[in-house]
Each structure stands twice: as structure tokens, then as C-alpha cells.
PDB file of C-alpha atoms (C1' of nucleotides) and ligand atoms in Angstrom:
ATOM      1  CA  MET A   1      -0.046  -0.022  -0.001  1.00 80.00           C
ATOM      2  CA  GLN A   2       2.014   2.925  -1.312  1.00 86.00           C
ATOM      3  CA  ARG A   3      -0.678   5.422  -0.216  1.00 87.00           C
ATOM      4  CA  GLU A   4       0.806   5.139   3.202  1.00 89.00           C
ATOM      5  CA  LEU A   5       4.099   6.180   1.986  1.00 94.00           C
ATOM      6  CA  VAL A   6       2.696   9.037  -0.053  1.00 96.00           C
ATOM      7  CA  HIS A   7       0.952  10.290   3.026  1.00 96.00           C
ATOM      8  CA  THR A   8       3.896  10.149   5.371  1.00 95.00           C
ATOM      9  CA  SER A   9       6.089  11.668   2.773  1.00 96.00           C
ATOM     10  CA  ILE A  10       3.721  14.731   2.759  1.00 96.00           C
ATOM     11  CA  MET A  11       3.391  14.778   6.570  1.00 95.00           C
ATOM     12  CA  SER A  12       7.153  14.533   7.133  1.00 93.00           C
ATOM     13  CA  SER A  13       8.077  17.156   4.572  1.00 91.00           C
ATOM     14  CA  LYS A  14       6.248  19.915   6.503  1.00 83.00           C
ATOM     15  CA  ASP A  15       6.771  22.044   3.418  1.00 89.00           C
ATOM     16  CA  HIS A  16       3.739  21.844   1.094  1.00 95.00           C
ATOM     17  CA  PRO A  17       5.423  19.655  -1.578  1.00 96.00           C
ATOM     18  CA  THR A  18       4.359  19.217  -5.219  1.00 96.00           C
ATOM     19  CA  ALA A  19       3.483  15.968  -6.785  1.00 96.00           C
ATOM     20  CA  ASP A  20       6.822  15.851  -8.442  1.00 96.00           C
ATOM     21  CA  TRP A  21       8.645  16.336  -5.093  1.00 96.00           C
ATOM     22  CA  ILE A  22       6.591  13.532  -3.465  1.00 96.00           C
ATOM     23  CA  PHE A  23       7.282  11.239  -6.314  1.00 96.00           C
ATOM     24  CA  SER A  24      10.979  11.730  -6.009  1.00 95.00           C
ATOM     25  CA  ASP A  25      10.760  11.278  -2.254  1.00 95.00           C
ATOM     26  CA  VAL A  26       8.796   8.020  -2.255  1.00 96.00           C
ATOM     27  CA  LYS A  27      11.035   6.762  -5.057  1.00 95.00           C
ATOM     28  CA  LYS A  28      13.775   6.427  -2.636  1.00 94.00           C
ATOM     29  CA  GLU A  29      11.751   3.801  -0.748  1.00 93.00           C
ATOM     30  CA  ILE A  30       9.984   2.221  -3.763  1.00 94.00           C
ATOM     31  CA  PRO A  31      12.300   2.828  -6.798  1.00 93.00           C
ATOM     32  CA  LYS A  32       9.760   1.424  -9.172  1.00 91.00           C
ATOM     33  CA  ILE A  33       6.783   3.684  -8.164  1.00 94.00           C
ATOM     34  CA  SER A  34       5.187   5.381 -11.092  1.00 94.00           C
ATOM     35  CA  PHE A  35       3.652   9.017 -11.328  1.00 95.00           C
ATOM     36  CA  GLY A  36       0.280   7.453 -11.973  1.00 95.00           C
ATOM     37  CA  THR A  37       0.329   5.812  -8.594  1.00 96.00           C
ATOM     38  CA  VAL A  38       1.487   8.968  -6.879  1.00 97.00           C
ATOM     39  CA  TYR A  39      -1.335  11.148  -8.550  1.00 97.00           C
ATOM     40  CA  ARG A  40      -4.085   8.392  -8.000  1.00 96.00           C
ATOM     41  CA  ASN A  41      -3.095   8.130  -4.284  1.00 96.00           C
ATOM     42  CA  LEU A  42      -2.953  11.792  -3.788  1.00 97.00           C
ATOM     43  CA  GLY A  43      -6.347  12.138  -5.207  1.00 96.00           C
ATOM     44  CA  GLN A  44      -7.747   9.572  -2.819  1.00 95.00           C
ATOM     45  CA  LEU A  45      -6.030  11.164   0.142  1.00 96.00           C
ATOM     46  CA  VAL A  46      -7.658  14.450  -0.718  1.00 95.00           C
ATOM     47  CA  GLU A  47     -11.031  12.763  -1.038  1.00 94.00           C
ATOM     48  CA  LYS A  48     -10.589  11.154   2.321  1.00 93.00           C
ATOM     49  CA  GLY A  49      -9.834  14.464   3.751  1.00 94.00           C
ATOM     50  CA  LEU A  50      -6.314  13.357   4.959  1.00 95.00           C
ATOM     51  CA  ILE A  51      -4.614  16.071   3.008  1.00 95.00           C
ATOM     52  CA  ARG A  52      -5.549  19.198   1.059  1.00 94.00           C
ATOM     53  CA  ILE A  53      -4.481  20.700  -2.068  1.00 93.00           C
ATOM     54  CA  ILE A  54      -3.131  24.181  -2.724  1.00 92.00           C
ATOM     55  CA  GLN A  55      -3.151  25.507  -6.263  1.00 89.00           C
ATOM     56  CA  LEU A  56      -0.331  27.987  -6.712  1.00 88.00           C
ATOM     57  CA  ASP A  57       0.525  29.449 -10.134  1.00 85.00           C
ATOM     58  CA  GLY A  58      -1.134  26.462 -11.816  1.00 85.00           C
ATOM     59  CA  ILE A  59       0.719  23.729 -10.020  1.00 91.00           C
ATOM     60  CA  ALA A  60      -0.636  21.801  -7.099  1.00 94.00           C
ATOM     61  CA  HIS A  61       0.951  21.577  -3.726  1.00 95.00           C
ATOM     62  CA  TYR A  62      -0.159  19.278  -1.022  1.00 96.00           C
ATOM     63  CA  ASP A  63      -0.651  19.990   2.622  1.00 96.00           C
ATOM     64  CA  GLY A  64      -0.826  17.469   5.387  1.00 96.00           C
ATOM     65  CA  ASN A  65      -2.367  20.026   7.735  1.00 95.00           C
ATOM     66  CA  VAL A  66      -6.113  19.817   7.133  1.00 93.00           C
ATOM     67  CA  ALA A  67      -6.872  22.251   9.985  1.00 91.00           C
ATOM     68  CA  PRO A  68      -8.166  25.555   8.693  1.00 88.00           C
ATOM     69  CA  HIS A  69      -5.237  27.791   8.298  1.00 91.00           C
ATOM     70  CA  ASN A  70      -3.728  30.200   5.734  1.00 91.00           C
ATOM     71  CA  HIS A  71      -0.605  30.564   3.675  1.00 93.00           C
ATOM     72  CA  PHE A  72       2.047  33.206   3.320  1.00 93.00           C
ATOM     73  CA  ILE A  73       4.117  32.934   0.109  1.00 91.00           C
ATOM     74  CA  CYS A  74       7.493  34.633   0.055  1.00 89.00           C
ATOM     75  CA  ASN A  75       8.218  36.567  -3.137  1.00 86.00           C
ATOM     76  CA  GLU A  76      11.930  35.858  -2.805  1.00 84.00           C
ATOM     77  CA  CYS A  77      12.444  32.283  -1.711  1.00 87.00           C
ATOM     78  CA  ASN A  78       9.008  31.003  -2.673  1.00 86.00           C
ATOM     79  CA  SER A  79       8.534  29.401   0.641  1.00 90.00           C
ATOM     80  CA  ILE A  80       5.022  28.647   1.782  1.00 92.00           C
ATOM     81  CA  TYR A  81       4.510  29.419   5.401  1.00 93.00           C
ATOM     82  CA  ASP A  82       1.439  28.586   7.423  1.00 93.00           C
ATOM     83  CA  PHE A  83      -0.272  31.066   9.721  1.00 90.00           C
ATOM     84  CA  GLU A  84      -3.407  31.504  11.576  1.00 87.00           C
ATOM     85  CA  LEU A  85      -5.875  34.456  12.274  1.00 83.00           C
ATOM     86  CA  ASP A  86      -7.319  35.360  15.575  1.00 71.00           C
ATOM     87  CA  ASN A  87     -10.684  36.105  14.171  1.00 68.00           C
ATOM     88  CA  GLU A  88     -12.449  35.176  11.117  1.00 72.00           C
ATOM     89  CA  ASP A  89     -15.034  37.915  11.092  1.00 81.00           C
ATOM     90  CA  PHE A  90     -14.428  38.664   7.490  1.00 85.00           C
ATOM     91  CA  ILE A  91     -16.552  35.706   6.832  1.00 89.00           C
ATOM     92  CA  SER A  92     -19.663  37.191   8.464  1.00 90.00           C
ATOM     93  CA  GLN A  93     -18.735  40.545   6.936  1.00 87.00           C
ATOM     94  CA  VAL A  94     -19.243  38.861   3.422  1.00 89.00           C
ATOM     95  CA  GLU A  95     -22.220  36.918   4.527  1.00 93.00           C
ATOM     96  CA  VAL A  96     -24.065  39.998   5.721  1.00 92.00           C
ATOM     97  CA  LYS A  97     -22.999  42.334   3.026  1.00 90.00           C
ATOM     98  CA  ASN A  98     -23.052  40.133   0.018  1.00 92.00           C
ATOM     99  CA  HIS A  99     -25.627  37.542   1.012  1.00 94.00           C
ATOM    100  CA  HIS A 100     -23.416  34.525  -0.027  1.00 94.00           C
ATOM    101  CA  HIS A 101     -23.209  31.641   2.150  1.00 94.00           C
ATOM    102  CA  VAL A 102     -19.585  30.888   3.065  1.00 93.00           C
ATOM    103  CA  SER A 103     -18.380  27.324   3.555  1.00 90.00           C
ATOM    104  CA  GLY A 104     -14.655  27.750   3.198  1.00 87.00           C
ATOM    105  CA  TYR A 105     -11.943  30.253   2.400  1.00 88.00           C
ATOM    106  CA  GLN A 106      -8.408  30.477   1.373  1.00 86.00           C
ATOM    107  CA  LEU A 107      -6.277  33.441   2.292  1.00 87.00           C
ATOM    108  CA  MET A 108      -3.045  33.793   0.574  1.00 88.00           C
ATOM    109  CA  LEU A 109      -0.642  36.597   1.585  1.00 89.00           C
ATOM    110  CA  THR A 110       2.497  37.390  -0.428  1.00 90.00           C
ATOM    111  CA  GLY A 111       5.569  39.351   0.451  1.00 92.00           C
ATOM    112  CA  THR A 112       8.889  38.831   2.010  1.00 94.00           C
ATOM    113  CA  CYS A 113       9.394  36.294   4.681  1.00 92.00           C
ATOM    114  CA  ASN A 114      11.108  36.752   8.038  1.00 92.00           C
ATOM    115  CA  LYS A 115      14.044  34.643   6.634  1.00 91.00           C
ATOM    116  CA  CYS A 116      14.566  36.828   3.508  1.00 91.00           C
ATOM    117  CA  ASN A 117      14.051  40.205   5.102  1.00 82.00           C
ATOM    118  CA  ILE A 118      17.011  40.050   7.401  1.00 76.00           C
ATOM    119  CA  ASN A 119      18.889  42.596   5.226  1.00 62.00           C
TER     120      ASN A 119
ATOM    121  CA  MET B   1      -3.298  46.430 -32.319  1.00 81.00           C
ATOM    122  CA  GLN B   2      -5.290  43.578 -30.939  1.00 87.00           C
ATOM    123  CA  ARG B   3      -4.239  44.147 -27.424  1.00 89.00           C
ATOM    124  CA  GLU B   4      -6.835  46.959 -27.190  1.00 91.00           C
ATOM    125  CA  LEU B   5      -9.428  44.353 -28.135  1.00 95.00           C
ATOM    126  CA  VAL B   6      -8.292  41.689 -25.657  1.00 97.00           C
ATOM    127  CA  HIS B   7      -8.221  44.456 -23.032  1.00 96.00           C
ATOM    128  CA  THR B   8     -11.835  45.789 -23.851  1.00 95.00           C
ATOM    129  CA  SER B   9     -13.039  42.137 -24.036  1.00 96.00           C
ATOM    130  CA  ILE B  10     -12.002  41.578 -20.539  1.00 96.00           C
ATOM    131  CA  MET B  11     -13.270  44.831 -19.237  1.00 95.00           C
ATOM    132  CA  SER B  12     -16.626  44.391 -20.840  1.00 93.00           C
ATOM    133  CA  SER B  13     -17.196  40.797 -19.726  1.00 91.00           C
ATOM    134  CA  LYS B  14     -17.167  41.881 -16.159  1.00 82.00           C
ATOM    135  CA  ASP B  15     -16.943  38.134 -15.273  1.00 89.00           C
ATOM    136  CA  HIS B  16     -13.275  37.059 -14.813  1.00 95.00           C
ATOM    137  CA  PRO B  17     -12.955  35.391 -18.188  1.00 96.00           C
ATOM    138  CA  THR B  18     -10.497  32.638 -19.242  1.00 96.00           C
ATOM    139  CA  ALA B  19      -8.008  32.982 -22.052  1.00 96.00           C
ATOM    140  CA  ASP B  20     -10.341  30.572 -24.025  1.00 96.00           C
ATOM    141  CA  TRP B  21     -13.374  32.780 -23.529  1.00 96.00           C
ATOM    142  CA  ILE B  22     -11.396  35.888 -24.367  1.00 96.00           C
ATOM    143  CA  PHE B  23     -10.120  34.168 -27.529  1.00 96.00           C
ATOM    144  CA  SER B  24     -13.645  33.284 -28.674  1.00 95.00           C
ATOM    145  CA  ASP B  25     -14.868  36.708 -27.914  1.00 95.00           C
ATOM    146  CA  VAL B  26     -12.284  38.628 -29.731  1.00 96.00           C
ATOM    147  CA  LYS B  27     -12.629  36.177 -32.684  1.00 95.00           C
ATOM    148  CA  LYS B  28     -15.945  37.699 -33.401  1.00 94.00           C
ATOM    149  CA  GLU B  29     -14.279  40.932 -34.361  1.00 94.00           C
ATOM    150  CA  ILE B  30     -10.989  39.485 -35.758  1.00 94.00           C
ATOM    151  CA  PRO B  31     -11.827  35.946 -37.026  1.00 93.00           C
ATOM    152  CA  LYS B  32      -8.262  35.165 -37.775  1.00 92.00           C
ATOM    153  CA  ILE B  33      -6.688  36.036 -34.434  1.00 94.00           C
ATOM    154  CA  SER B  34      -4.623  33.203 -32.838  1.00 94.00           C
ATOM    155  CA  PHE B  35      -4.360  31.857 -29.349  1.00 95.00           C
ATOM    156  CA  GLY B  36      -0.636  32.846 -29.339  1.00 95.00           C
ATOM    157  CA  THR B  37      -1.629  36.509 -29.887  1.00 96.00           C
ATOM    158  CA  VAL B  38      -4.173  36.323 -27.076  1.00 97.00           C
ATOM    159  CA  TYR B  39      -1.753  34.811 -24.569  1.00 97.00           C
ATOM    160  CA  ARG B  40       1.013  37.263 -25.575  1.00 96.00           C
ATOM    161  CA  ASN B  41      -1.206  40.229 -25.066  1.00 96.00           C
ATOM    162  CA  LEU B  42      -2.688  39.003 -21.911  1.00 97.00           C
ATOM    163  CA  GLY B  43       0.895  38.602 -20.554  1.00 96.00           C
ATOM    164  CA  GLN B  44       1.661  42.157 -21.626  1.00 95.00           C
ATOM    165  CA  LEU B  45      -1.461  43.537 -20.064  1.00 96.00           C
ATOM    166  CA  VAL B  46      -0.596  41.819 -16.771  1.00 95.00           C
ATOM    167  CA  GLU B  47       2.910  43.221 -16.884  1.00 94.00           C
ATOM    168  CA  LYS B  48       1.575  46.706 -17.619  1.00 94.00           C
ATOM    169  CA  GLY B  49      -0.764  46.298 -14.524  1.00 94.00           C
ATOM    170  CA  LEU B  50      -3.837  46.777 -16.620  1.00 95.00           C
ATOM    171  CA  ILE B  51      -5.343  43.474 -15.713  1.00 96.00           C
ATOM    172  CA  ARG B  52      -4.551  40.858 -13.146  1.00 94.00           C
ATOM    173  CA  ILE B  53      -4.587  37.068 -13.151  1.00 93.00           C
ATOM    174  CA  ILE B  54      -6.478  34.761 -10.940  1.00 92.00           C
ATOM    175  CA  GLN B  55      -5.387  31.182 -10.870  1.00 89.00           C
ATOM    176  CA  LEU B  56      -8.224  28.828 -10.105  1.00 88.00           C
ATOM    177  CA  ASP B  57      -8.016  25.092 -10.208  1.00 85.00           C
ATOM    178  CA  GLY B  58      -5.046  25.476 -12.358  1.00 84.00           C
ATOM    179  CA  ILE B  59      -6.621  27.590 -15.033  1.00 91.00           C
ATOM    180  CA  ALA B  60      -6.030  31.279 -15.355  1.00 94.00           C
ATOM    181  CA  HIS B  61      -8.890  33.783 -15.156  1.00 95.00           C
ATOM    182  CA  TYR B  62      -8.405  37.505 -15.984  1.00 96.00           C
ATOM    183  CA  ASP B  63      -9.762  40.506 -14.080  1.00 96.00           C
ATOM    184  CA  GLY B  64      -9.946  43.930 -15.386  1.00 96.00           C
ATOM    185  CA  ASN B  65     -10.431  45.326 -11.949  1.00 95.00           C
ATOM    186  CA  VAL B  66      -6.863  45.758 -10.649  1.00 94.00           C
ATOM    187  CA  ALA B  67      -7.996  47.623  -7.389  1.00 91.00           C
ATOM    188  CA  PRO B  68      -7.451  45.474  -4.399  1.00 88.00           C
ATOM    189  CA  HIS B  69     -10.517  43.383  -3.808  1.00 91.00           C
ATOM    190  CA  ASN B  70     -11.398  39.764  -3.122  1.00 91.00           C
ATOM    191  CA  HIS B  71     -13.207  36.842  -4.693  1.00 93.00           C
ATOM    192  CA  PHE B  72     -15.995  34.655  -3.796  1.00 93.00           C
ATOM    193  CA  ILE B  73     -16.376  31.412  -5.753  1.00 91.00           C
ATOM    194  CA  CYS B  74     -19.749  29.716  -5.707  1.00 89.00           C
ATOM    195  CA  ASN B  75     -19.561  25.952  -5.337  1.00 86.00           C
ATOM    196  CA  GLU B  76     -22.865  25.417  -7.354  1.00 84.00           C
ATOM    197  CA  CYS B  77     -22.645  27.921 -10.315  1.00 87.00           C
ATOM    198  CA  ASN B  78     -18.913  28.381 -10.161  1.00 86.00           C
ATOM    199  CA  SER B  79     -19.370  32.058 -10.647  1.00 90.00           C
ATOM    200  CA  ILE B  80     -16.674  34.388  -9.354  1.00 93.00           C
ATOM    201  CA  TYR B  81     -17.914  37.367  -7.437  1.00 93.00           C
ATOM    202  CA  ASP B  82     -16.047  40.448  -6.265  1.00 93.00           C
ATOM    203  CA  PHE B  83     -16.248  41.755  -2.801  1.00 90.00           C
ATOM    204  CA  GLU B  84     -14.449  44.092  -0.469  1.00 87.00           C
ATOM    205  CA  LEU B  85     -13.523  44.069   3.155  1.00 83.00           C
ATOM    206  CA  ASP B  86     -13.967  46.946   5.507  1.00 72.00           C
ATOM    207  CA  ASN B  87     -10.705  46.333   7.314  1.00 68.00           C
ATOM    208  CA  GLU B  88      -7.660  44.474   6.314  1.00 72.00           C
ATOM    209  CA  ASP B  89      -6.129  44.320   9.756  1.00 81.00           C
ATOM    210  CA  PHE B  90      -5.450  40.659   9.327  1.00 86.00           C
ATOM    211  CA  ILE B  91      -2.342  41.995   7.396  1.00 89.00           C
ATOM    212  CA  SER B  92      -0.976  43.577  10.408  1.00 90.00           C
ATOM    213  CA  GLN B  93      -1.886  40.575  12.458  1.00 87.00           C
ATOM    214  CA  VAL B  94       0.371  38.423  10.272  1.00 89.00           C
ATOM    215  CA  GLU B  95       3.106  41.055  10.167  1.00 93.00           C
ATOM    216  CA  VAL B  96       3.168  41.298  14.008  1.00 92.00           C
ATOM    217  CA  LYS B  97       2.815  37.664  14.796  1.00 90.00           C
ATOM    218  CA  ASN B  98       4.823  36.029  12.076  1.00 92.00           C
ATOM    219  CA  HIS B  99       7.239  38.837  11.140  1.00 94.00           C
ATOM    220  CA  HIS B 100       6.719  38.437   7.479  1.00 94.00           C
ATOM    221  CA  HIS B 101       6.408  41.583   5.287  1.00 94.00           C
ATOM    222  CA  VAL B 102       3.128  41.562   3.427  1.00 93.00           C
ATOM    223  CA  SER B 103       2.876  43.316   0.003  1.00 90.00           C
ATOM    224  CA  GLY B 104      -0.193  41.605  -1.275  1.00 87.00           C
ATOM    225  CA  TYR B 105      -2.864  39.162  -0.585  1.00 88.00           C
ATOM    226  CA  GLN B 106      -5.506  37.082  -2.152  1.00 86.00           C
ATOM    227  CA  LEU B 107      -8.684  36.000  -0.292  1.00 87.00           C
ATOM    228  CA  MET B 108     -10.804  33.455  -1.841  1.00 88.00           C
ATOM    229  CA  LEU B 109     -14.095  32.443  -0.143  1.00 89.00           C
ATOM    230  CA  THR B 110     -16.169  29.517  -1.455  1.00 90.00           C
ATOM    231  CA  GLY B 111     -19.753  28.608  -0.667  1.00 92.00           C
ATOM    232  CA  THR B 112     -23.086  29.106  -2.204  1.00 94.00           C
ATOM    233  CA  CYS B 113     -23.825  32.447  -3.878  1.00 93.00           C
ATOM    234  CA  ASN B 114     -26.949  34.542  -3.259  1.00 92.00           C
ATOM    235  CA  LYS B 115     -28.286  33.456  -6.614  1.00 91.00           C
ATOM    236  CA  CYS B 116     -28.057  29.816  -5.856  1.00 91.00           C
ATOM    237  CA  ASN B 117     -29.234  29.809  -2.298  1.00 82.00           C
ATOM    238  CA  ILE B 118     -32.742  30.887  -2.891  1.00 76.00           C
ATOM    239  CA  ASN B 119     -34.084  27.467  -2.235  1.00 62.00           C
TER     240      ASN B 119
ATOM    241  C1'  DT C   1      11.999  55.437 -49.306  1.00 75.27           C
ATOM    242  C1'  DA C   2      14.871  52.557 -46.635  1.00 75.27           C
ATOM    243  C1'  DT C   3      15.578  50.644 -41.724  1.00 75.27           C
ATOM    244  C1'  DT C   4      14.180  49.039 -37.757  1.00 75.27           C
ATOM    245  C1'  DA C   5      11.109  47.524 -34.443  1.00 75.27           C
ATOM    246  C1'  DA C   6       6.754  45.590 -32.937  1.00 75.27           C
ATOM    247  C1'  DA C   7       2.866  42.602 -33.780  1.00 75.27           C
ATOM    248  C1'  DT C   8       0.787  38.716 -35.571  1.00 75.27           C
ATOM    249  C1'  DA C   9      -0.656  33.720 -37.307  1.00 75.27           C
ATOM    250  C1'  DG C  10       0.075  29.343 -36.994  1.00 75.27           C
ATOM    251  C1'  DG C  11       1.733  25.489 -35.210  1.00 75.27           C
ATOM    252  C1'  DA C  12       5.073  22.976 -32.537  1.00 75.27           C
ATOM    253  C1'  DA C  13       6.743  22.161 -27.873  1.00 75.27           C
ATOM    254  C1'  DT C  14       6.109  21.805 -22.919  1.00 75.27           C
ATOM    255  C1'  DG C  15       4.620  20.273 -18.558  1.00 75.27           C
ATOM    256  C1'  DA C  16       1.489  19.102 -15.094  1.00 75.27           C
ATOM    257  C1'  DT C  17      -2.159  16.042 -14.754  1.00 75.27           C
ATOM    258  C1'  DT C  18      -5.464  12.574 -16.080  1.00 75.27           C
ATOM    259  C1'  DC C  19      -6.769   8.539 -18.414  1.00 75.27           C
ATOM    260  C1'  DC C  20      -6.132   3.625 -19.967  1.00 75.27           C
ATOM    261  C1'  DT C  21      -4.798  -1.205 -19.699  1.00 75.27           C
ATOM    262  C1'  DA C  22      -2.518  -5.236 -18.740  1.00 75.27           C
ATOM    263  C1'  DT C  23      -0.466  -7.118 -14.591  1.00 75.27           C
ATOM    264  C1'  DT C  24       0.046  -7.955  -9.711  1.00 75.27           C
ATOM    265  C1'  DT C  25      -1.332  -8.142  -5.118  1.00 75.27           C
ATOM    266  C1'  DA C  26      -4.726  -8.403  -1.549  1.00 75.27           C
ATOM    267  C1'  DT C  27      -9.219 -10.012   0.167  1.00 75.27           C
ATOM    268  C1'  DA C  28     -13.112 -12.808   0.608  1.00 75.27           C
ATOM    269  C1'  DT C  29     -15.565 -16.950  -0.022  1.00 75.27           C
ATOM    270  C1'  DA C  30     -16.691 -21.833  -0.785  1.00 75.27           C
TER     271       DA C  30
ATOM    272  C1'  DT D   1      -6.571 -24.554   0.335  1.00 75.27           C
ATOM    273  C1'  DA D   2      -8.193 -23.334  -4.102  1.00 75.27           C
ATOM    274  C1'  DT D   3     -10.974 -19.933  -6.416  1.00 75.27           C
ATOM    275  C1'  DA D   4     -13.312 -15.790  -7.386  1.00 75.27           C
ATOM    276  C1'  DT D   5     -13.357 -10.871  -6.725  1.00 75.27           C
ATOM    277  C1'  DA D   6     -11.664  -6.516  -5.687  1.00 75.27           C
ATOM    278  C1'  DA D   7      -8.044  -3.061  -5.110  1.00 75.27           C
ATOM    279  C1'  DA D   8      -3.462  -1.421  -6.307  1.00 75.27           C
ATOM    280  C1'  DT D   9       0.035  -0.838  -9.354  1.00 75.27           C
ATOM    281  C1'  DA D  10       3.582   0.338 -13.456  1.00 75.27           C
ATOM    282  C1'  DG D  11       4.024   2.327 -17.540  1.00 75.27           C
ATOM    283  C1'  DG D  12       2.816   4.952 -21.013  1.00 75.27           C
ATOM    284  C1'  DA D  13      -0.453   7.329 -23.912  1.00 75.27           C
ATOM    285  C1'  DA D  14      -3.795  11.200 -24.071  1.00 75.27           C
ATOM    286  C1'  DT D  15      -5.217  15.759 -22.565  1.00 75.27           C
ATOM    287  C1'  DC D  16      -5.167  20.551 -22.108  1.00 75.27           C
ATOM    288  C1'  DA D  17      -3.694  25.037 -20.853  1.00 75.27           C
ATOM    289  C1'  DT D  18       0.076  27.635 -21.662  1.00 75.27           C
ATOM    290  C1'  DT D  19       4.528  28.932 -23.725  1.00 75.27           C
ATOM    291  C1'  DC D  20       7.761  29.018 -27.402  1.00 75.27           C
ATOM    292  C1'  DC D  21       9.366  29.565 -32.147  1.00 75.27           C
ATOM    293  C1'  DT D  22       9.523  31.388 -36.706  1.00 75.27           C
ATOM    294  C1'  DA D  23       8.346  33.312 -40.940  1.00 75.27           C
ATOM    295  C1'  DT D  24       5.472  37.002 -42.377  1.00 75.27           C
ATOM    296  C1'  DT D  25       3.101  41.462 -41.878  1.00 75.27           C
ATOM    297  C1'  DT D  26       2.322  45.866 -40.070  1.00 75.27           C
ATOM    298  C1'  DA D  27       3.734  50.045 -37.809  1.00 75.27           C
ATOM    299  C1'  DA D  28       7.155  53.423 -36.600  1.00 75.27           C
ATOM    300  C1'  DT D  29      11.126  56.130 -37.594  1.00 75.27           C
ATOM    301  C1'  DA D  30      15.081  58.325 -39.998  1.00 75.27           C
TER     302       DA D  30
HETATM  303 MN1  LIG E   1      -0.314  24.680   5.189  1.00 75.27          MN
HETATM  304 MN1  LIG E   2     -12.437  40.524  -9.545  1.00 75.27          MN
HETATM  305 ZN1  LIG E   3      11.679  34.136   1.880  1.00 75.27          ZN
HETATM  306 ZN1  LIG E   4     -24.053  30.337  -7.583  1.00 75.27          ZN
END
DNA sequence: TATTAAATAGGAATGATTCCTATTTATATA
DNA sequence: TATATAAATAGGAATCATTCCTATTTAATA
């Protein structure tokens, strides 16, 4: 069952890896794994809610942290950082003002990360 | 200069169109326009800051509204709605707590839009 | 008008992702 | 255990949005 390995690969990376990265990583353990298998298992893990997918510039990154949280992308090193917000009252703002029903959200901040702005 | 037409197509659509939609739309005026031309001009318009690009599920949508605003995507009809927030204090929250420098953000809410939830 | 630069059409190339299929492996059942 | 059934897999072909390339056309400039 290589789905386990795909899953643990994501969990251990702690870094929102791409399918390509995961493929290379799992390949170390199982040299004859194929891309088809990686993508199929990624899809199943997403379905089961064990991981979530983050589209970024048209390529998919995977996140083992399924708890609601947000992402900060550094313009310089392209790292993806997690962060959380104290309040999520912007949701109720939108529900009240626009009359949409909000079931989820994705907030992506960009800028310069704390590693890169030590100039 | 077909860049004008590509631009006005986006502006008139008011609906965050894809490259494919824009291609079809401009084709009505200039039947022999090519995809290469559409993409090249879209890239130039983005560079000039006249439009902005919104990646959604791996395909690019274009937005003629370059003023900072956010997007709500309906899970049912897949429409993309604009909305604005009163305060953007979540930016300072992140700057204070995570010590990143924020230069931009993209908030995407999903749910059921006010058209679709009239049940 | 002659030169140079920008724009274009058309299609090939790319790259991530999905799809397909024959084969292998696990699971259930008699 | 032997057999039937279902799930998983490798490998590669197909897809599809986007980018790249090139010869040709059009605009701008001296
Ligand atoms: Mn994350
Ligand atoms: Mn918009
Ligand atoms: Zn950085
Ligand atoms: Zn809707």
C-alpha cells in the first residue's frame, strides 16, 4: 500500500510539496513507483480528507495539515508558510454584506518572509 | 493592435473570463486571431498592470479590476464574485505575529452564492 | 523610401495532470 | 486450500492550458 508512503512523505516534509517532489521522495523507498500511482493516491487522500491541495501558479501543492489555516508565500524564496488568524469575522462580513453563504476560504498573503528580510 | 481588443473584451465581460473565453470573444471581431496572440497580449497587459490574473483550479482567469479586492467562488454555479472588506487588519496581524512583510494578498471564499441559495 | 522595431498567425513544444490497460497483489468466499 | 473478486500498481498514452518559435506582416522612424 503505497498510499501510506505518499501520505507520510507529505506529513514529514512539513513544506507543502508538489506531486513531483513527493514522487522523488517516495521513489527512494520504492524505486519502481510510477507517477500515475502518486497522483492516484494523492487524489484519494484528498477525497478522504487526509490532505488538502493548494493550487499555486497552476501547479498543485499538497498540505498534510487539514486544520483551517492560511498561507503566506514569500516573493523571494517562494517558501510557503502557515499562519493563523485570531478572528475570522471577515466571513460574517461577506455573508452580511453580499448575502453569499460561506463554507470555506483560502487566504494567501504574499511578500517577503522573515528569513529573507533580514537585510 | 489587438491588445486593445483583448483588453476591452476583459473589461466588458465583467466576469473574470478565461483565455479561452477571451479568444472566442475577440474572434468575433477578428476571425483570424490566434491563441498565441491572445496569450502574448494577456501577458503584456498583466505586466503593464492593466489586468490581473487569478489562478483557479489550475486555469487562469483574468480580471480587469486591478483595485485590491477579493473573490467569492460559488460551489454550485462556479461564478466568481467580487467583494471588499472593511478592514484589512489581518495583514498587520500576520506582520506582527509572524514577522513576514506583506505586500499583497488574495482571499478566496467559497460557498453558495446569493443566486444559488434561494431554495 | 529605406531601416528598424513591434505585432501577428500558426503551429510545435512543454509540462502538469489525467486516463487507460494489462498485470500484480490483496481480500473474501466456498 | 483453491478460487473468485476487488483493489492497487507500473507504464505509458492522451489531454489540455500555456509557452515558445518562426516566418510574415504591419507600424514606426530616420
Ligand atoms: Mn499549510
Ligand atoms: Mn475581481
Ligand atoms: Zn523568503
Ligand atoms: Zn451560485
